[in-house]
Structure formats: structure tokens, C-alpha cells
PDB file of C-alpha atoms in Angstrom:
ATOM      1  CA  UNK A 206      97.579  57.709  98.064  1.00  0.00           C
ATOM      2  CA  UNK A 207      98.532  60.919  99.862  1.00  0.00           C
ATOM      3  CA  UNK A 208     102.107  62.126  99.559  1.00  0.00           C
ATOM      4  CA  UNK A 209     104.618  61.998 102.377  1.00  0.00           C
ATOM      5  CA  UNK A 210     105.970  65.490 103.091  1.00  0.00           C
ATOM      6  CA  UNK A 211     109.158  66.487 104.840  1.00  0.00           C
ATOM      7  CA  UNK A 212     110.295  69.799 106.281  1.00  0.00           C
ATOM      8  CA  UNK A 213     113.806  70.940 107.089  1.00  0.00           C
ATOM      9  CA  UNK A 214     113.738  73.712 109.670  1.00  0.00           C
ATOM     10  CA  UNK A 215     111.130  74.625 112.247  1.00  0.00           C
ATOM     11  CA  UNK A 216     112.014  78.213 112.986  1.00  0.00           C
ATOM     12  CA  UNK A 217     109.622  81.107 112.573  1.00  0.00           C
ATOM     13  CA  UNK A 218     108.917  80.578 108.870  1.00  0.00           C
ATOM     14  CA  UNK A 219     109.043  76.796 109.161  1.00  0.00           C
ATOM     15  CA  UNK A 220     106.387  76.834 111.859  1.00  0.00           C
ATOM     16  CA  UNK A 221     104.050  78.935 109.749  1.00  0.00           C
ATOM     17  CA  UNK A 222     104.460  76.912 106.546  1.00  0.00           C
ATOM     18  CA  UNK A 223     104.771  73.573 108.307  1.00  0.00           C
ATOM     19  CA  UNK A 224     101.714  74.305 110.382  1.00  0.00           C
ATOM     20  CA  UNK A 225      99.727  75.059 107.247  1.00  0.00           C
ATOM     21  CA  UNK A 226     100.933  71.847 105.557  1.00  0.00           C
ATOM     22  CA  UNK A 227      99.949  69.759 108.559  1.00  0.00           C
ATOM     23  CA  UNK A 228      96.637  71.595 108.959  1.00  0.00           C
ATOM     24  CA  UNK A 229      95.792  70.642 105.367  1.00  0.00           C
ATOM     25  CA  UNK A 230      95.994  67.000 106.401  1.00  0.00           C
ATOM     26  CA  UNK A 231      99.400  66.130 104.953  1.00  0.00           C
ATOM     27  CA  UNK A 232     101.666  63.514 106.514  1.00  0.00           C
ATOM     28  CA  UNK A 233     104.509  65.810 107.627  1.00  0.00           C
ATOM     29  CA  UNK A 234     107.845  64.785 109.118  1.00  0.00           C
ATOM     30  CA  UNK A 235     109.990  67.643 110.453  1.00  0.00           C
ATOM     31  CA  UNK A 236     113.716  67.704 111.094  1.00  0.00           C
ATOM     32  CA  UNK A 237     115.388  70.618 112.834  1.00  0.00           C
ATOM     33  CA  UNK A 238     118.953  70.489 114.113  1.00  0.00           C
ATOM     34  CA  UNK A 239     117.779  72.159 117.339  1.00  0.00           C
ATOM     35  CA  UNK A 240     116.045  68.891 118.246  1.00  0.00           C
ATOM     36  CA  UNK A 241     119.477  67.607 119.307  1.00  0.00           C
ATOM     37  CA  UNK A 242     119.944  70.495 121.736  1.00  0.00           C
ATOM     38  CA  UNK A 243     119.088  69.299 125.273  1.00  0.00           C
ATOM     39  CA  UNK A 244     118.065  72.801 126.293  1.00  0.00           C
ATOM     40  CA  UNK A 245     115.995  73.905 123.304  1.00  0.00           C
ATOM     41  CA  UNK A 246     115.076  70.608 121.703  1.00  0.00           C
ATOM     42  CA  UNK A 247     112.115  69.649 123.909  1.00  0.00           C
ATOM     43  CA  UNK A 248     110.274  72.903 123.171  1.00  0.00           C
ATOM     44  CA  UNK A 249     110.781  72.512 119.431  1.00  0.00           C
ATOM     45  CA  UNK A 250     109.594  68.890 119.592  1.00  0.00           C
ATOM     46  CA  UNK A 251     106.485  69.963 121.478  1.00  0.00           C
ATOM     47  CA  UNK A 252     105.789  72.685 118.907  1.00  0.00           C
ATOM     48  CA  UNK A 253     106.122  70.205 116.031  1.00  0.00           C
ATOM     49  CA  UNK A 254     103.698  67.824 117.723  1.00  0.00           C
ATOM     50  CA  UNK A 255     101.270  70.635 118.500  1.00  0.00           C
ATOM     51  CA  UNK A 256     101.283  71.581 114.810  1.00  0.00           C
ATOM     52  CA  UNK A 257     100.141  68.081 113.883  1.00  0.00           C
ATOM     53  CA  UNK A 258     103.485  66.900 112.502  1.00  0.00           C
ATOM     54  CA  UNK A 259     106.070  64.342 113.600  1.00  0.00           C
ATOM     55  CA  UNK A 260     109.579  65.226 114.763  1.00  0.00           C
ATOM     56  CA  UNK A 261     112.593  63.502 113.209  1.00  0.00           C
ATOM     57  CA  UNK A 262     115.815  63.580 115.205  1.00  0.00           C
ATOM     58  CA  UNK A 263     117.904  62.496 112.224  1.00  0.00           C
ATOM     59  CA  UNK A 264     117.671  63.944 108.699  1.00  0.00           C
ATOM     60  CA  UNK A 265     118.011  60.364 107.430  1.00  0.00           C
ATOM     61  CA  UNK A 266     114.407  59.823 108.493  1.00  0.00           C
ATOM     62  CA  UNK A 267     113.338  61.979 105.542  1.00  0.00           C
ATOM     63  CA  UNK A 268     114.546  59.326 103.114  1.00  0.00           C
ATOM     64  CA  UNK A 269     110.985  58.169 102.408  1.00  0.00           C
ATOM     65  CA  UNK A 270     109.596  61.672 101.938  1.00  0.00           C
ATOM     66  CA  UNK A 271     108.339  62.383  98.422  1.00  0.00           C
ATOM     67  CA  UNK A 272     108.289  66.171  98.862  1.00  0.00           C
ATOM     68  CA  UNK A 273     110.750  68.013 101.104  1.00  0.00           C
ATOM     69  CA  UNK A 274     110.475  71.711 101.903  1.00  0.00           C
ATOM     70  CA  UNK A 275     113.545  73.566 103.137  1.00  0.00           C
ATOM     71  CA  UNK A 276     112.974  76.510 105.478  1.00  0.00           C
ATOM     72  CA  UNK A 277     116.207  76.915 107.378  1.00  0.00           C
ATOM     73  CA  UNK A 278     118.222  80.099 107.842  1.00  0.00           C
ATOM     74  CA  UNK A 279     119.625  81.598 104.623  1.00  0.00           C
ATOM     75  CA  UNK A 280     123.165  80.981 105.863  1.00  0.00           C
ATOM     76  CA  UNK A 281     122.502  77.240 106.279  1.00  0.00           C
ATOM     77  CA  UNK A 282     120.423  76.589 103.138  1.00  0.00           C
ATOM     78  CA  UNK A 283     123.265  74.952 101.207  1.00  0.00           C
ATOM     79  CA  UNK A 284     124.442  72.983 104.239  1.00  0.00           C
ATOM     80  CA  UNK A 285     120.905  71.702 104.820  1.00  0.00           C
ATOM     81  CA  UNK A 286     120.710  70.476 101.219  1.00  0.00           C
ATOM     82  CA  UNK A 287     124.130  68.857 101.502  1.00  0.00           C
ATOM     83  CA  UNK A 288     123.128  67.087 104.707  1.00  0.00           C
ATOM     84  CA  UNK A 289     119.925  65.781 103.173  1.00  0.00           C
ATOM     85  CA  UNK A 290     121.538  64.687  99.884  1.00  0.00           C
ATOM     86  CA  UNK A 291     122.785  61.221 100.971  1.00  0.00           C
ATOM     87  CA  UNK A 292     119.293  60.330 102.183  1.00  0.00           C
ATOM     88  CA  UNK A 293     117.193  61.749  99.356  1.00  0.00           C
ATOM     89  CA  UNK A 294     114.800  59.247  97.857  1.00  0.00           C
ATOM     90  CA  UNK A 295     114.610  58.542  94.131  1.00  0.00           C
ATOM     91  CA  UNK A 296     112.446  61.142  92.419  1.00  0.00           C
ATOM     92  CA  UNK A 297     112.112  63.297  95.535  1.00  0.00           C
ATOM     93  CA  UNK A 298     110.958  66.868  94.986  1.00  0.00           C
ATOM     94  CA  UNK A 299     113.009  69.355  97.022  1.00  0.00           C
ATOM     95  CA  UNK A 300     111.520  72.841  97.326  1.00  0.00           C
ATOM     96  CA  UNK A 301     114.034  75.350  98.663  1.00  0.00           C
ATOM     97  CA  UNK A 302     111.968  78.198 100.122  1.00  0.00           C
ATOM     98  CA  UNK A 303     114.870  79.991 101.764  1.00  0.00           C
ATOM     99  CA  UNK A 304     115.453  83.697 101.163  1.00  0.00           C
ATOM    100  CA  UNK A 305     118.799  83.441  99.408  1.00  0.00           C
ATOM    101  CA  UNK A 306     120.361  84.856  96.266  1.00  0.00           C
ATOM    102  CA  UNK A 307     120.311  82.911  92.960  1.00  0.00           C
ATOM    103  CA  UNK A 308     123.881  81.664  93.483  1.00  0.00           C
ATOM    104  CA  UNK A 309     122.865  79.847  96.669  1.00  0.00           C
ATOM    105  CA  UNK A 310     119.931  78.234  94.859  1.00  0.00           C
ATOM    106  CA  UNK A 311     122.343  76.969  92.210  1.00  0.00           C
ATOM    107  CA  UNK A 312     124.588  75.569  94.953  1.00  0.00           C
ATOM    108  CA  UNK A 313     121.613  73.780  96.489  1.00  0.00           C
ATOM    109  CA  UNK A 314     120.772  72.239  93.129  1.00  0.00           C
ATOM    110  CA  UNK A 315     124.400  71.163  92.668  1.00  0.00           C
ATOM    111  CA  UNK A 316     124.456  69.563  96.121  1.00  0.00           C
ATOM    112  CA  UNK A 317     121.319  67.604  95.257  1.00  0.00           C
ATOM    113  CA  UNK A 318     122.333  66.157  91.909  1.00  0.00           C
ATOM    114  CA  UNK A 319     119.682  63.626  90.928  1.00  0.00           C
ATOM    115  CA  UNK A 320     117.014  65.295  93.066  1.00  0.00           C
ATOM    116  CA  UNK A 321     114.330  67.463  91.469  1.00  0.00           C
ATOM    117  CA  UNK A 322     115.117  70.862  92.977  1.00  0.00           C
ATOM    118  CA  UNK A 323     112.660  73.755  92.844  1.00  0.00           C
ATOM    119  CA  UNK A 324     113.678  77.314  93.692  1.00  0.00           C
ATOM    120  CA  UNK A 325     111.021  79.003  95.829  1.00  0.00           C
ATOM    121  CA  UNK A 326     110.583  82.300  97.644  1.00  0.00           C
ATOM    122  CA  UNK A 327     107.901  83.850  99.813  1.00  0.00           C
ATOM    123  CA  UNK A 328     106.874  87.483  99.369  1.00  0.00           C
ATOM    124  CA  UNK A 329     104.070  89.961  99.890  1.00  0.00           C
ATOM    125  CA  UNK A 330     103.753  90.271 103.636  1.00  0.00           C
ATOM    126  CA  UNK A 331     105.874  87.308 104.606  1.00  0.00           C
ATOM    127  CA  UNK A 332     105.237  85.203 107.632  1.00  0.00           C
ATOM    128  CA  UNK A 333     102.879  87.735 109.235  1.00  0.00           C
ATOM    129  CA  UNK A 334     100.184  86.281 106.983  1.00  0.00           C
ATOM    130  CA  UNK A 335      98.326  83.024 107.450  1.00  0.00           C
ATOM    131  CA  UNK A 336     100.662  80.337 106.118  1.00  0.00           C
ATOM    132  CA  UNK A 337      98.437  79.286 103.237  1.00  0.00           C
ATOM    133  CA  UNK A 338      97.954  82.914 102.156  1.00  0.00           C
ATOM    134  CA  UNK A 339     101.652  83.747 101.750  1.00  0.00           C
ATOM    135  CA  UNK A 340     102.460  84.214  98.052  1.00  0.00           C
ATOM    136  CA  UNK A 341     104.988  81.572  97.013  1.00  0.00           C
ATOM    137  CA  UNK A 342     106.873  82.008  93.734  1.00  0.00           C
ATOM    138  CA  UNK A 343     108.516  78.948  92.208  1.00  0.00           C
ATOM    139  CA  UNK A 344     111.033  78.358  89.444  1.00  0.00           C
ATOM    140  CA  UNK A 345     112.771  75.401  87.850  1.00  0.00           C
ATOM    141  CA  UNK A 346     111.938  72.533  85.508  1.00  0.00           C
ATOM    142  CA  UNK A 347     109.690  70.931  88.143  1.00  0.00           C
ATOM    143  CA  UNK A 348     108.140  74.146  89.449  1.00  0.00           C
ATOM    144  CA  UNK A 349     104.726  73.439  87.921  1.00  0.00           C
ATOM    145  CA  UNK A 350     104.465  70.146  89.791  1.00  0.00           C
ATOM    146  CA  UNK A 351     105.505  71.786  93.062  1.00  0.00           C
ATOM    147  CA  UNK A 352     102.980  74.580  92.521  1.00  0.00           C
ATOM    148  CA  UNK A 353     100.223  72.065  91.881  1.00  0.00           C
ATOM    149  CA  UNK A 354     101.024  70.153  95.066  1.00  0.00           C
ATOM    150  CA  UNK A 355     101.154  73.305  97.175  1.00  0.00           C
ATOM    151  CA  UNK A 356      97.954  74.640  95.650  1.00  0.00           C
ATOM    152  CA  UNK A 357      96.376  71.278  96.436  1.00  0.00           C
ATOM    153  CA  UNK A 358      97.113  71.952 100.111  1.00  0.00           C
ATOM    154  CA  UNK A 359      95.550  75.407  99.850  1.00  0.00           C
ATOM    155  CA  UNK A 360      98.701  77.468  99.332  1.00  0.00           C
ATOM    156  CA  UNK A 361      98.999  80.532  97.095  1.00  0.00           C
ATOM    157  CA  UNK A 362     101.719  79.276  94.729  1.00  0.00           C
ATOM    158  CA  UNK A 363     102.668  80.252  91.191  1.00  0.00           C
ATOM    159  CA  UNK A 364     105.410  79.531  88.657  1.00  0.00           C
ATOM    160  CA  UNK A 365     107.607  82.501  87.704  1.00  0.00           C
ATOM    161  CA  UNK A 366     110.437  80.877  85.775  1.00  0.00           C
ATOM    162  CA  UNK A 367     111.711  77.698  84.181  1.00  0.00           C
ATOM    163  CA  UNK A 368     115.233  77.786  85.640  1.00  0.00           C
ATOM    164  CA  UNK A 369     116.400  77.377  89.234  1.00  0.00           C
ATOM    165  CA  UNK A 370     117.421  80.802  90.517  1.00  0.00           C
ATOM    166  CA  UNK A 371     114.729  82.800  88.725  1.00  0.00           C
ATOM    167  CA  UNK A 372     112.453  83.016  91.767  1.00  0.00           C
ATOM    168  CA  UNK A 373     115.347  84.037  94.008  1.00  0.00           C
ATOM    169  CA  UNK A 374     116.391  86.704  91.517  1.00  0.00           C
ATOM    170  CA  UNK A 375     112.829  88.005  91.404  1.00  0.00           C
ATOM    171  CA  UNK A 376     112.755  88.391  95.181  1.00  0.00           C
ATOM    172  CA  UNK A 377     116.137  90.127  95.229  1.00  0.00           C
ATOM    173  CA  UNK A 378     114.974  92.603  92.580  1.00  0.00           C
ATOM    174  CA  UNK A 379     111.761  93.179  94.511  1.00  0.00           C
ATOM    175  CA  UNK A 380     113.992  94.053  97.452  1.00  0.00           C
ATOM    176  CA  UNK A 381     115.783  96.651  95.323  1.00  0.00           C
ATOM    177  CA  UNK A 382     112.426  98.403  94.940  1.00  0.00           C
ATOM    178  CA  UNK A 383     110.881  97.804  98.365  1.00  0.00           C
ATOM    179  CA  UNK A 384     114.016  98.139 100.497  1.00  0.00           C
ATOM    180  CA  UNK A 385     115.037 101.025  98.256  1.00  0.00           C
ATOM    181  CA  UNK A 386     111.810 102.819  99.116  1.00  0.00           C
ATOM    182  CA  UNK A 387     112.405 102.015 102.765  1.00  0.00           C
ATOM    183  CA  UNK A 388     115.838 103.634 102.620  1.00  0.00           C
ATOM    184  CA  UNK A 389     114.558 106.627 100.665  1.00  0.00           C
ATOM    185  CA  UNK A 390     111.768 107.239 103.157  1.00  0.00           C
ATOM    186  CA  UNK A 391     114.207 106.997 106.068  1.00  0.00           C
ATOM    187  CA  UNK A 392     116.615 109.464 104.466  1.00  0.00           C
ATOM    188  CA  UNK A 393     113.945 111.912 103.312  1.00  0.00           C
ATOM    189  CA  UNK A 394     111.987 111.870 106.572  1.00  0.00           C
ATOM    190  CA  UNK A 395     115.094 112.327 108.705  1.00  0.00           C
ATOM    191  CA  UNK A 396     115.929 115.407 106.651  1.00  0.00           C
ATOM    192  CA  UNK A 397     112.288 116.527 106.769  1.00  0.00           C
ATOM    193  CA  UNK A 398     112.307 116.234 110.543  1.00  0.00           C
ATOM    194  CA  UNK A 399     115.282 118.591 110.703  1.00  0.00           C
ATOM    195  CA  UNK A 400     113.291 121.067 108.586  1.00  0.00           C
ATOM    196  CA  UNK A 401     109.992 120.456 110.435  1.00  0.00           C
ATOM    197  CA  UNK A 402     108.157 119.402 107.246  1.00  0.00           C
ATOM    198  CA  UNK A 403     107.475 115.700 107.908  1.00  0.00           C
ATOM    199  CA  UNK A 404     103.692 115.847 107.531  1.00  0.00           C
ATOM    200  CA  UNK A 405     103.699 118.115 104.447  1.00  0.00           C
ATOM    201  CA  UNK A 406     106.229 115.813 102.777  1.00  0.00           C
ATOM    202  CA  UNK A 407     104.146 112.700 103.438  1.00  0.00           C
ATOM    203  CA  UNK A 408     101.039 114.445 102.136  1.00  0.00           C
ATOM    204  CA  UNK A 409     102.832 115.630  98.992  1.00  0.00           C
ATOM    205  CA  UNK A 410     104.216 112.181  98.168  1.00  0.00           C
ATOM    206  CA  UNK A 411     100.921 110.533  99.092  1.00  0.00           C
ATOM    207  CA  UNK A 412      99.076 112.669  96.533  1.00  0.00           C
ATOM    208  CA  UNK A 413     101.486 111.499  93.829  1.00  0.00           C
ATOM    209  CA  UNK A 414     101.468 107.810  94.772  1.00  0.00           C
ATOM    210  CA  UNK A 415      97.691 107.652  95.106  1.00  0.00           C
ATOM    211  CA  UNK A 416      97.292 109.010  91.590  1.00  0.00           C
ATOM    212  CA  UNK A 417      98.705 105.944  89.802  1.00  0.00           C
ATOM    213  CA  UNK A 418      98.384 102.160  89.893  1.00  0.00           C
ATOM    214  CA  UNK A 419     101.817 100.631  90.532  1.00  0.00           C
ATOM    215  CA  UNK A 420     102.306  99.382  86.962  1.00  0.00           C
ATOM    216  CA  UNK A 421     101.395 102.756  85.496  1.00  0.00           C
ATOM    217  CA  UNK A 422     103.631 104.544  87.993  1.00  0.00           C
ATOM    218  CA  UNK A 423     106.656 102.406  87.115  1.00  0.00           C
ATOM    219  CA  UNK A 424     106.018 102.916  83.419  1.00  0.00           C
ATOM    220  CA  UNK A 425     105.661 106.668  83.821  1.00  0.00           C
ATOM    221  CA  UNK A 426     108.869 106.989  85.839  1.00  0.00           C
ATOM    222  CA  UNK A 427     111.048 104.886  83.541  1.00  0.00           C
ATOM    223  CA  UNK A 428     109.772 106.268  80.230  1.00  0.00           C
ATOM    224  CA  UNK A 429     110.115 109.854  81.391  1.00  0.00           C
ATOM    225  CA  UNK A 430     113.548 109.058  82.846  1.00  0.00           C
ATOM    226  CA  UNK A 431     114.683 108.439  79.277  1.00  0.00           C
ATOM    227  CA  UNK A 432     113.211 111.762  78.214  1.00  0.00           C
ATOM    228  CA  UNK A 433     114.384 113.901  81.114  1.00  0.00           C
ATOM    229  CA  UNK A 434     117.421 112.268  82.768  1.00  0.00           C
ATOM    230  CA  UNK A 435     119.600 115.292  81.974  1.00  0.00           C
ATOM    231  CA  UNK A 436     117.262 117.794  83.579  1.00  0.00           C
ATOM    232  CA  UNK A 437     116.502 115.518  86.487  1.00  0.00           C
ATOM    233  CA  UNK A 438     120.208 114.988  87.155  1.00  0.00           C
ATOM    234  CA  UNK A 439     120.366 118.665  88.085  1.00  0.00           C
ATOM    235  CA  UNK A 440     117.309 118.293  90.316  1.00  0.00           C
ATOM    236  CA  UNK A 441     118.617 115.270  92.181  1.00  0.00           C
ATOM    237  CA  UNK A 442     121.940 117.011  92.796  1.00  0.00           C
ATOM    238  CA  UNK A 443     119.996 119.807  94.469  1.00  0.00           C
ATOM    239  CA  UNK A 444     117.965 117.217  96.393  1.00  0.00           C
ATOM    240  CA  UNK A 445     121.168 115.537  97.579  1.00  0.00           C
ATOM    241  CA  UNK A 446     122.582 118.867  98.702  1.00  0.00           C
ATOM    242  CA  UNK A 447     119.340 119.676 100.544  1.00  0.00           C
ATOM    243  CA  UNK A 448     119.567 116.436 102.498  1.00  0.00           C
ATOM    244  CA  UNK A 449     123.235 117.012 103.255  1.00  0.00           C
ATOM    245  CA  UNK A 450     122.461 120.534 104.401  1.00  0.00           C
ATOM    246  CA  UNK A 451     120.288 119.164 107.211  1.00  0.00           C
ATOM    247  CA  UNK A 452     123.163 117.077 108.541  1.00  0.00           C
ATOM    248  CA  UNK A 453     121.642 113.799 107.353  1.00  0.00           C
ATOM    249  CA  UNK A 454     124.145 111.747 105.299  1.00  0.00           C
ATOM    250  CA  UNK A 455     122.787 111.703 101.707  1.00  0.00           C
ATOM    251  CA  UNK A 456     123.553 108.024 101.155  1.00  0.00           C
ATOM    252  CA  UNK A 457     120.682 107.163  98.820  1.00  0.00           C
ATOM    253  CA  UNK A 458     120.428 110.651  97.400  1.00  0.00           C
ATOM    254  CA  UNK A 459     124.015 110.351  96.207  1.00  0.00           C
ATOM    255  CA  UNK A 460     123.122 107.105  94.496  1.00  0.00           C
ATOM    256  CA  UNK A 461     120.258 108.838  92.712  1.00  0.00           C
ATOM    257  CA  UNK A 462     122.688 111.424  91.394  1.00  0.00           C
ATOM    258  CA  UNK A 463     124.928 108.687  90.009  1.00  0.00           C
ATOM    259  CA  UNK A 464     122.002 106.870  88.390  1.00  0.00           C
ATOM    260  CA  UNK A 465     120.675 110.007  86.666  1.00  0.00           C
ATOM    261  CA  UNK A 466     124.083 111.283  85.593  1.00  0.00           C
ATOM    262  CA  UNK A 467     124.982 107.900  84.092  1.00  0.00           C
ATOM    263  CA  UNK A 468     121.734 107.838  82.107  1.00  0.00           C
ATOM    264  CA  UNK A 469     122.153 111.458  81.036  1.00  0.00           C
ATOM    265  CA  UNK A 470     125.692 110.851  79.738  1.00  0.00           C
ATOM    266  CA  UNK A 471     124.669 107.708  77.908  1.00  0.00           C
ATOM    267  CA  UNK A 472     121.600 109.279  76.320  1.00  0.00           C
ATOM    268  CA  UNK A 473     123.623 112.271  75.160  1.00  0.00           C
ATOM    269  CA  UNK A 474     126.329 110.030  73.705  1.00  0.00           C
ATOM    270  CA  UNK A 475     123.691 107.973  71.899  1.00  0.00           C
ATOM    271  CA  UNK A 476     122.141 111.107  70.413  1.00  0.00           C
ATOM    272  CA  UNK A 477     118.771 110.544  72.079  1.00  0.00           C
ATOM    273  CA  UNK A 478     116.520 113.564  71.679  1.00  0.00           C
ATOM    274  CA  UNK A 479     115.897 115.268  75.044  1.00  0.00           C
ATOM    275  CA  UNK A 480     112.219 115.260  75.947  1.00  0.00           C
ATOM    276  CA  UNK A 481     111.346 112.332  73.653  1.00  0.00           C
ATOM    277  CA  UNK A 482     109.339 109.850  75.743  1.00  0.00           C
ATOM    278  CA  UNK A 483     109.467 106.185  74.625  1.00  0.00           C
ATOM    279  CA  UNK A 484     106.097 104.703  73.731  1.00  0.00           C
ATOM    280  CA  UNK A 485     106.238 101.873  76.266  1.00  0.00           C
ATOM    281  CA  UNK A 486     108.101 100.530  79.268  1.00  0.00           C
ATOM    282  CA  UNK A 487     109.711  97.869  77.083  1.00  0.00           C
ATOM    283  CA  UNK A 488     110.920 100.495  74.621  1.00  0.00           C
ATOM    284  CA  UNK A 489     112.344 102.608  77.444  1.00  0.00           C
ATOM    285  CA  UNK A 490     114.229  99.658  78.928  1.00  0.00           C
ATOM    286  CA  UNK A 491     115.672  98.787  75.549  1.00  0.00           C
ATOM    287  CA  UNK A 492     116.970 102.336  75.175  1.00  0.00           C
ATOM    288  CA  UNK A 493     118.536 102.279  78.653  1.00  0.00           C
ATOM    289  CA  UNK A 494     120.120  98.842  78.375  1.00  0.00           C
ATOM    290  CA  UNK A 495     121.771  99.824  75.105  1.00  0.00           C
ATOM    291  CA  UNK A 496     123.442 102.982  76.404  1.00  0.00           C
ATOM    292  CA  UNK A 497     127.218 103.226  76.354  1.00  0.00           C
ATOM    293  CA  UNK A 498     128.825 102.934  79.764  1.00  0.00           C
TER     294      UNK A 498
END
């Protein structure tokens, strides 16, 4: 017997994921609080029907759903779980796919005591991809079951952790890297524009980035950071001052100075030999995490 699926939220992400669930032939019931809005509700109802799903005016209608996906706004993720809680069926599997921090995932799990909650996030291109192609990372004691069900509908799902909150943490840390690069590019290119060297800068960085696979690049940067943080602290101070000299606020550049100076002080205090490169990424991280503050 096919499972009965429910979906909370039919905004941009909900339409993509919900559409893919319905297109795979699943029995999908969708509740969105906008359905109660006389002005906007009819359009949302029509969109749900067009996707091959059924609209539910009341969240209580999801009581018979065996799997419920939550795709509301991050600010309403906990409230959505709390509103669904009194109606959750025995043994229901609740997959929270909202882009929230680990704390919010824990609050969702607490609001749904007795429900099997799975922490999920979407990454790697987001909702611009075909719904079934969006990478979905899942965590929690029941993550493997949720992954199997989603894969059965054609989704690209995988388990990344055994505890609720691990998938959310993974996405937040990915944002440190990706949004960090975004900020660095903005800062560097604004300064480069003032100096009329935008294209040469892109070409110079491109040559470096194209030389390494991502894993090798991360390993190279972190292991050599241990070896050369002291020397590089001087370099990033000069880089910060170069950005500031163009009139662009060195917001991220100043953070780089702090990061390198902290490592340099800690390595010196620990007696680490300058220039000694750890043999692996794991070894480098162990050195850095053990440094005195």
C-alpha cells in the first residue's frame, strides 16, 4: 500500500518539492496557512491542484498522513511543528526541511514529542534545480527510513548524521565557506574596481582555484596554515590595509587578520615549529583545536 504524504507550506520551495512528490505518484495532502487568506488563498489552492496534490484548509487534515514534510519559512518552522503536533498520527515521520539552525531543529523535535522527527536540509543549487535533483541531507535516528522513502520517489537524499541537528549544522557550516567566499569576492572585487584590476584579479585567483580539486585545496590551505600562520598574519594585515586604502571597508579582511593572528599566537605558545606542515588535514585540525586561546 502506498504511503500517505503530507506537506506543510506551499511557498517557493514547497512547490518545487511538493510538485516532485506528487509527480512521483504519491498521495499528497498540502496545508498552507495562506489558504485561509481570501485574497491569496484561491491562487495557492489552484497551484496545489495543478501540481497533482490536494489542498487541506486545516492542519488537522494531516492526521492520517504517514509522512509529513515541513517546508515553511525558517521563522515559522517551530510554530508549524507546534500547530501540527496535536494532530500527528501514531508513528508519523516528520521531515523538517527548513533552512534553520540546529537549535530550531531541536525545538521542532521537542514540540513533536512522540513523533519521529528527521532533520533535513537542501543544498547544492537549491530550488533552482529540478525538485528531485536537489541534494537533501538528513539526520536523526529515523533518517535512514526517510532517505529510503525519498529515494523511492526519485529524490537525491542521503544520511549525514544520527542526531537531529546534524544536517542543519552541516548546512550552516557550508554557509560559512560559501557565503564567506561570496563576501570575500565582494570585498576584493570592490577594492579591485577602485584600482582598475578586476579582470587580472579574477584571472589570478582562477589559475589557483583551477589547479586543485576542492578537497585537496582545503587540505592544502589548512595544513599550510599551521605551518605559516605567523608569516601569513603579516601578509593579511597588508591585504587588509590595501583594501582599506581604496576606501572599501575591510570587513572580511579584518576578520582574516584576527583568524591568522590568533593561530599564530597559539602556535607560538604551543612551541609548534614554524614551517612544519602537518601530514594530513585531520592532523592539522587536531593541532589547531588544541591551541591555547
